[in-house]
Coordinates of C-alpha atoms in Angstrom, one line a residue:
M2 CA 97.6 37.7 -35.5
E3 CA 100.4 36.6 -33.2
N4 CA 99.5 35.1 -29.8
E5 CA 100.4 37.1 -26.8
T6 CA 102.8 35.5 -24.4
I7 CA 103.1 35.9 -20.6
E8 CA 106.0 35.3 -18.2
L9 CA 106.1 34.1 -14.6
T10 CA 109.1 33.1 -12.6
Y11 CA 109.0 30.3 -10.1
E12 CA 111.8 29.0 -7.9
R13 CA 111.9 25.2 -7.5
A14 CA 111.2 23.9 -4.0
T15 CA 114.4 22.7 -2.3
L16 CA 114.6 19.1 -1.2
R17 CA 114.9 20.2 2.4
R18 CA 111.5 21.9 2.2
R19 CA 109.9 19.0 0.5
I20 CA 111.1 16.5 3.1
A21 CA 110.0 18.9 5.9
A22 CA 106.5 19.1 4.4
F23 CA 106.3 15.3 4.1
L24 CA 107.3 14.9 7.7
V25 CA 104.7 17.4 8.9
D26 CA 102.0 15.6 6.9
A27 CA 103.2 12.2 8.1
F28 CA 103.2 13.3 11.7
L29 CA 99.7 14.8 11.5
S30 CA 98.4 11.7 9.7
L31 CA 99.8 9.3 12.2
L32 CA 98.7 11.4 15.2
T33 CA 95.2 11.7 13.9
G34 CA 95.2 8.0 12.9
A35 CA 96.2 7.0 16.4
I36 CA 93.4 9.1 17.9
F37 CA 90.9 7.6 15.4
L38 CA 92.1 4.1 16.1
L39 CA 91.7 4.4 19.9
L40 CA 88.2 5.9 19.4
T41 CA 87.3 3.1 16.9
F42 CA 88.4 0.3 19.2
Y43 CA 86.5 2.0 22.1
L44 CA 83.3 2.2 20.0
L45 CA 83.8 -1.5 18.9
S46 CA 84.3 -2.6 22.5
V47 CA 80.9 -1.1 23.5
S48 CA 79.1 -2.2 20.4
P49 CA 76.4 -4.9 21.0
F50 CA 77.4 -6.6 17.8
M51 CA 81.0 -7.0 18.9
K52 CA 80.0 -8.0 22.4
S53 CA 77.9 -10.8 20.9
I54 CA 80.8 -12.1 18.8
Y55 CA 83.2 -12.0 21.7
Q56 CA 80.7 -13.7 24.0
Q57 CA 80.2 -16.5 21.5
R58 CA 83.9 -17.0 21.1
D59 CA 84.4 -16.9 24.9
D60 CA 81.7 -19.6 25.4
I61 CA 83.4 -21.9 22.9
Q62 CA 86.8 -21.4 24.5
L63 CA 85.5 -22.1 28.0
N64 CA 83.4 -25.1 26.8
S65 CA 86.6 -26.6 25.3
H66 CA 88.3 -26.7 28.8
L67 CA 91.4 -25.6 27.0
Y68 CA 90.8 -22.1 28.3
L69 CA 89.7 -20.8 31.7
K70 CA 89.1 -17.6 33.6
D71 CA 91.8 -16.2 35.8
D72 CA 91.4 -14.3 39.1
S73 CA 90.7 -11.1 37.1
N74 CA 87.9 -12.9 35.1
H75 CA 90.0 -12.8 32.0
I76 CA 90.0 -15.8 29.7
I77 CA 93.5 -17.3 29.3
Q78 CA 94.9 -20.6 28.0
L79 CA 95.1 -23.5 30.4
K80 CA 98.8 -23.7 29.6
E81 CA 99.3 -20.2 30.8
S82 CA 97.4 -20.8 34.0
I83 CA 99.4 -24.0 34.8
S84 CA 102.8 -22.3 34.1
K85 CA 101.9 -19.4 36.4
D86 CA 100.8 -21.6 39.3
T87 CA 104.2 -22.3 40.9
A88 CA 102.5 -24.3 43.8
L89 CA 101.6 -27.2 41.4
T90 CA 103.8 -30.2 41.3
I91 CA 104.7 -31.8 37.9
K92 CA 102.3 -34.6 38.6
E93 CA 99.5 -32.2 39.4
K94 CA 100.2 -30.3 36.2
N95 CA 100.0 -33.5 34.3
K96 CA 96.6 -34.3 35.9
K97 CA 95.2 -30.9 35.0
Y98 CA 96.4 -31.3 31.3
D99 CA 95.0 -34.9 31.1
D100 CA 91.6 -33.9 32.5
A101 CA 91.2 -31.0 30.1
L102 CA 92.4 -33.0 27.1
T103 CA 90.2 -35.9 27.9
Y104 CA 87.2 -33.6 28.1
F105 CA 88.1 -31.8 24.9
F106 CA 88.7 -34.9 22.8
D107 CA 85.4 -36.4 24.1
S108 CA 83.4 -33.2 23.3
N109 CA 80.8 -33.5 20.6
L110 CA 81.2 -29.7 20.0
F111 CA 84.5 -30.3 18.3
F112 CA 84.4 -33.9 17.1
N113 CA 82.0 -36.5 15.7
E114 CA 81.3 -39.6 17.7
N115 CA 84.4 -41.2 19.2
E116 CA 86.6 -39.3 16.6
G117 CA 88.2 -37.2 19.3
N118 CA 88.7 -40.1 21.7
E119 CA 90.4 -42.1 18.9
I120 CA 92.8 -39.1 18.2
Y121 CA 93.7 -38.8 21.9
R122 CA 94.2 -42.6 22.2
N123 CA 96.5 -42.6 19.2
L124 CA 98.6 -39.8 20.7
K125 CA 99.0 -41.8 23.9
E126 CA 99.9 -45.0 22.0
N127 CA 102.7 -43.2 20.1
A128 CA 104.1 -41.5 23.2
K129 CA 107.5 -42.8 24.2
G130 CA 110.2 -41.9 26.6
D131 CA 113.9 -41.6 25.8
D132 CA 114.3 -45.3 26.3
N133 CA 111.7 -45.8 23.5
N134 CA 109.3 -47.5 25.9
N135 CA 105.6 -46.6 25.8
L136 CA 104.4 -44.1 28.4
F137 CA 100.8 -45.3 28.5
N138 CA 99.2 -48.7 28.6
N139 CA 96.4 -49.9 26.2
D140 CA 93.8 -48.1 28.4
G141 CA 95.6 -44.8 28.1
I142 CA 96.8 -44.8 31.7
E143 CA 100.3 -43.7 32.7
I144 CA 102.6 -46.6 33.2
Y145 CA 105.3 -45.0 35.3
D146 CA 105.1 -43.0 38.5
D147 CA 108.6 -41.5 39.0
S148 CA 110.1 -38.0 38.7
L149 CA 112.0 -38.8 35.5
H150 CA 109.0 -40.0 33.6
N151 CA 106.8 -37.2 35.0
D152 CA 108.9 -34.9 32.9
Y153 CA 108.2 -37.0 29.9
Y154 CA 104.5 -37.0 30.6
L155 CA 104.5 -33.2 31.0
S156 CA 106.3 -32.8 27.7
F157 CA 103.7 -35.1 26.1
Y158 CA 100.7 -33.2 27.6
E159 CA 102.1 -29.8 26.5
D160 CA 102.6 -31.1 22.9
S161 CA 99.1 -32.7 23.0
Y162 CA 97.7 -29.4 24.3
Q163 CA 99.1 -27.5 21.3
K164 CA 97.6 -30.2 19.0
A165 CA 94.2 -29.7 20.7
L166 CA 94.3 -26.0 20.1
S167 CA 95.0 -26.7 16.4
Y168 CA 91.9 -29.0 16.3
M169 CA 89.8 -26.4 18.1
S170 CA 90.8 -23.8 15.5
W171 CA 89.2 -26.0 12.8
N172 CA 85.8 -25.8 14.4
N173 CA 83.5 -24.1 11.9
E174 CA 81.8 -21.8 14.3
Y175 CA 85.0 -20.9 16.2
R176 CA 86.8 -20.3 12.9
N177 CA 84.0 -18.0 11.5
L178 CA 84.0 -16.0 14.7
N179 CA 87.7 -15.5 14.6
R180 CA 87.6 -14.6 10.9
Q181 CA 84.9 -11.9 11.7
L182 CA 87.1 -10.5 14.4
L183 CA 90.2 -10.5 12.2
L184 CA 88.4 -8.7 9.4
I185 CA 86.8 -6.1 11.7
D186 CA 90.2 -5.4 13.4
T187 CA 92.0 -5.3 10.0
F188 CA 89.6 -2.9 8.4
S189 CA 89.4 -0.8 11.5
V190 CA 93.2 -0.4 11.6
L191 CA 93.5 0.2 7.8
G192 CA 90.5 2.5 7.7
T193 CA 91.5 4.7 10.7
L194 CA 95.0 5.0 9.3
L195 CA 94.0 5.5 5.7
F196 CA 91.3 8.1 6.5
P197 CA 93.7 10.7 7.9
F198 CA 96.1 10.1 5.1
L199 CA 93.4 10.8 2.6
I200 CA 92.4 13.9 4.4
F201 CA 95.8 15.4 4.7
S202 CA 97.3 14.2 1.4
Y203 CA 94.3 14.4 -0.9
V204 CA 91.2 16.2 0.4
I205 CA 92.9 19.3 1.8
P206 CA 95.1 20.0 -1.3
L207 CA 92.1 19.1 -3.5
F208 CA 90.3 22.1 -2.0
N209 CA 93.4 24.3 -2.3
V210 CA 92.6 24.8 -6.0
R211 CA 95.4 27.1 -6.8
T212 CA 98.4 25.6 -4.9
R213 CA 97.3 22.0 -4.2
Q214 CA 99.0 22.4 -0.8
T215 CA 98.9 20.0 2.1
L216 CA 99.3 21.5 5.6
G217 CA 103.0 20.6 5.5
M218 CA 103.4 22.4 2.2
M219 CA 101.6 25.4 3.6
A220 CA 104.0 25.4 6.6
T221 CA 107.1 25.2 4.3
K222 CA 105.6 27.5 1.6
I223 CA 105.9 25.2 -1.3
A224 CA 103.2 24.4 -3.9
L225 CA 102.4 22.1 -6.8
I226 CA 102.0 23.5 -10.3
D227 CA 101.3 22.0 -13.7
V228 CA 103.7 21.9 -16.6
N229 CA 102.2 25.1 -18.0
G230 CA 102.9 27.0 -14.9
L231 CA 99.2 27.2 -13.8
S232 CA 97.5 25.3 -11.0
V233 CA 97.1 21.6 -11.4
K234 CA 93.6 20.4 -12.6
W235 CA 91.7 18.3 -10.1
W236 CA 91.7 15.2 -12.3
K237 CA 95.5 15.4 -12.9
F238 CA 96.1 15.9 -9.1
T239 CA 93.9 12.8 -8.5
L240 CA 96.0 10.8 -10.9
R241 CA 99.2 12.0 -9.2
F242 CA 97.8 11.1 -5.8
L243 CA 96.8 7.6 -7.0
F244 CA 100.2 7.0 -8.5
F245 CA 101.9 8.1 -5.4
Y246 CA 99.6 6.0 -3.1
V247 CA 99.6 2.8 -5.2
I248 CA 103.2 2.8 -6.7
E249 CA 105.3 4.9 -4.4
L250 CA 103.7 4.0 -1.0
W251 CA 102.3 0.5 -1.3
G252 CA 104.8 -0.5 -4.0
S253 CA 107.6 0.5 -1.7
L254 CA 106.2 -1.5 1.2
L255 CA 105.9 -4.6 -1.0
S256 CA 109.2 -4.2 -2.9
F257 CA 111.9 -3.2 -0.4
F258 CA 111.3 0.5 -0.9
I259 CA 112.5 0.4 -4.5
P260 CA 109.9 3.0 -5.8
F261 CA 110.7 5.3 -2.9
I262 CA 114.4 5.1 -3.6
V263 CA 113.9 5.8 -7.3
S264 CA 111.6 8.7 -6.6
L265 CA 114.0 10.2 -4.0
T266 CA 116.9 9.8 -6.4
M267 CA 115.0 11.5 -9.2
A268 CA 114.1 14.4 -6.9
V269 CA 117.8 14.9 -6.0
L270 CA 119.6 14.2 -9.3
S271 CA 117.2 15.0 -12.2
K272 CA 117.5 18.3 -14.0
A273 CA 113.9 19.3 -13.1
H274 CA 114.2 17.8 -9.6
Q275 CA 110.9 16.0 -10.0
S276 CA 109.9 13.0 -7.9
L277 CA 108.6 9.9 -9.7
S278 CA 104.9 10.9 -9.3
D279 CA 105.7 14.4 -10.5
Y280 CA 107.6 13.1 -13.5
I281 CA 104.8 10.8 -14.5
T282 CA 102.1 13.5 -14.2
N283 CA 104.4 16.3 -15.5
T284 CA 104.0 18.5 -12.4
Y285 CA 106.5 20.5 -10.4
M286 CA 107.1 21.5 -6.7
V287 CA 107.9 25.2 -6.5
S288 CA 108.6 27.7 -3.7
I289 CA 106.0 30.4 -3.3
D290 CA 107.5 32.6 -0.6
N291 CA 106.5 35.8 -2.5
K292 CA 104.6 34.3 -5.4
S293 CA 101.1 33.6 -6.5
I294 CA 99.8 30.6 -8.5
Y295 CA 96.8 31.2 -10.8
K296 CA 94.1 28.9 -12.0
D297 CA 94.1 30.1 -15.5
V298 CA 95.3 32.8 -17.8
F299 CA 92.3 35.0 -17.3
E300 CA 92.9 35.0 -13.5
Y301 CA 96.5 36.0 -14.1
K302 CA 95.5 38.7 -16.5
L303 CA 93.1 40.1 -14.0
A304 CA 95.8 40.2 -11.3
Q305 CA 98.6 41.4 -13.5
K306 CA 97.1 43.6 -16.2
N307 CA 100.4 45.1 -17.3
T308 CA 102.3 41.8 -17.6
T309 CA 103.0 40.6 -21.1
K310 CA 105.2 37.5 -20.7
R311 CA 105.1 34.4 -18.7
S312 CA 107.7 31.7 -18.2
F313 CA 108.5 28.9 -15.7
I314 CA 112.1 29.2 -14.5
Q315 CA 113.8 27.1 -11.8
N316 CA 116.4 28.5 -9.5
D317 CA 119.2 27.0 -11.6
I318 CA 121.3 29.6 -13.5
Y319 CA 120.7 29.6 -17.3
T320 CA 122.7 31.4 -19.9
P321 CA 120.8 33.2 -22.8
E322 CA 121.8 30.3 -25.0
D323 CA 120.3 27.8 -22.5
K324 CA 117.1 29.7 -22.4
K325 CA 116.8 29.7 -26.2
K326 CA 117.5 26.0 -26.2
D327 CA 115.2 24.9 -23.4
W328 CA 112.0 26.9 -24.1
K329 CA 108.9 24.7 -24.8
S330 CA 105.8 26.3 -26.2
F331 CA 102.2 25.6 -25.3
L332 CA 99.3 27.2 -27.1
D333 CA 96.2 28.0 -25.0
V334 CA 93.7 28.1 -27.8
E335 CA 90.7 29.1 -25.6
A336 CA 92.5 31.9 -24.0
G337 CA 94.4 33.0 -27.1
Y338 CA 97.8 33.1 -25.5
Q339 CA 101.1 31.4 -26.3
I340 CA 102.5 29.7 -23.2
R341 CA 106.3 29.4 -23.1
L342 CA 107.8 27.1 -20.5
M343 CA 111.4 26.4 -19.4
V344 CA 112.0 23.0 -17.7

């Protein structure tokens, strides 16, 4: 007994509609992500756990004397405080730097016994002016007291301050606290931006069983169908999403947008106008202004009892000879129907 065939006609989605749908989804994802990000950072700021981490880090910074609190009670670097204080003379700036550096390099919080003092003493021994003369004596005291050398001393102290910050960053407790904060901030940003993307690009179309539409696709009236003209199965849609997310999205960010350019070129120039992810998964974007997409043959037969043929036709013009040449056949054994598809 010959299998019955069914025919449906779909018009391919134009590139303009596909871009418009993408922009709508991108805007909604970014807007929702920004709201989630602000909410996440607010919740973190009032979290006792985060407050404890910040307090521990603040205590270490203040105990180093390389940081201090400004008039607004915010912790800032000593260098920033000195540069903002226009009333200070160069000699006074040098004194503030030297006092803070002496305390820091003498602190057991950051160095073992005399290790810090030895480092600071070596820095002073190697400090020289433009005339290649030493700036400090053997006791680490400034040799010169004139305006020209004061600039040399200020340059020395500023360089030594940067070295001190580097030594401070290697403190185990301080480094662990900063690592925790970095990880929390990184996962907060990635999580709050990824979550809306998953919602708008995967979860919503996953529940749109027939059309696999995002909100942008709903607005532009386009849908995704399988190679057999029916709705895309959930597992195939998941594979398509993963390919798009890993290869086209992240791959583009890591390789100068090469996968994105390839995908766009395929969507514009290929005969079936498929993007890279559509080509790999054998799916198609179609216009559904006045059309329906069906989950399976039985659903179609229920809605169209008098229909006897089904085909998948793009909005390109085909001659009868082209149709004869381009037909591909699929046999739905379970339904007992022959599926003929033109791509």
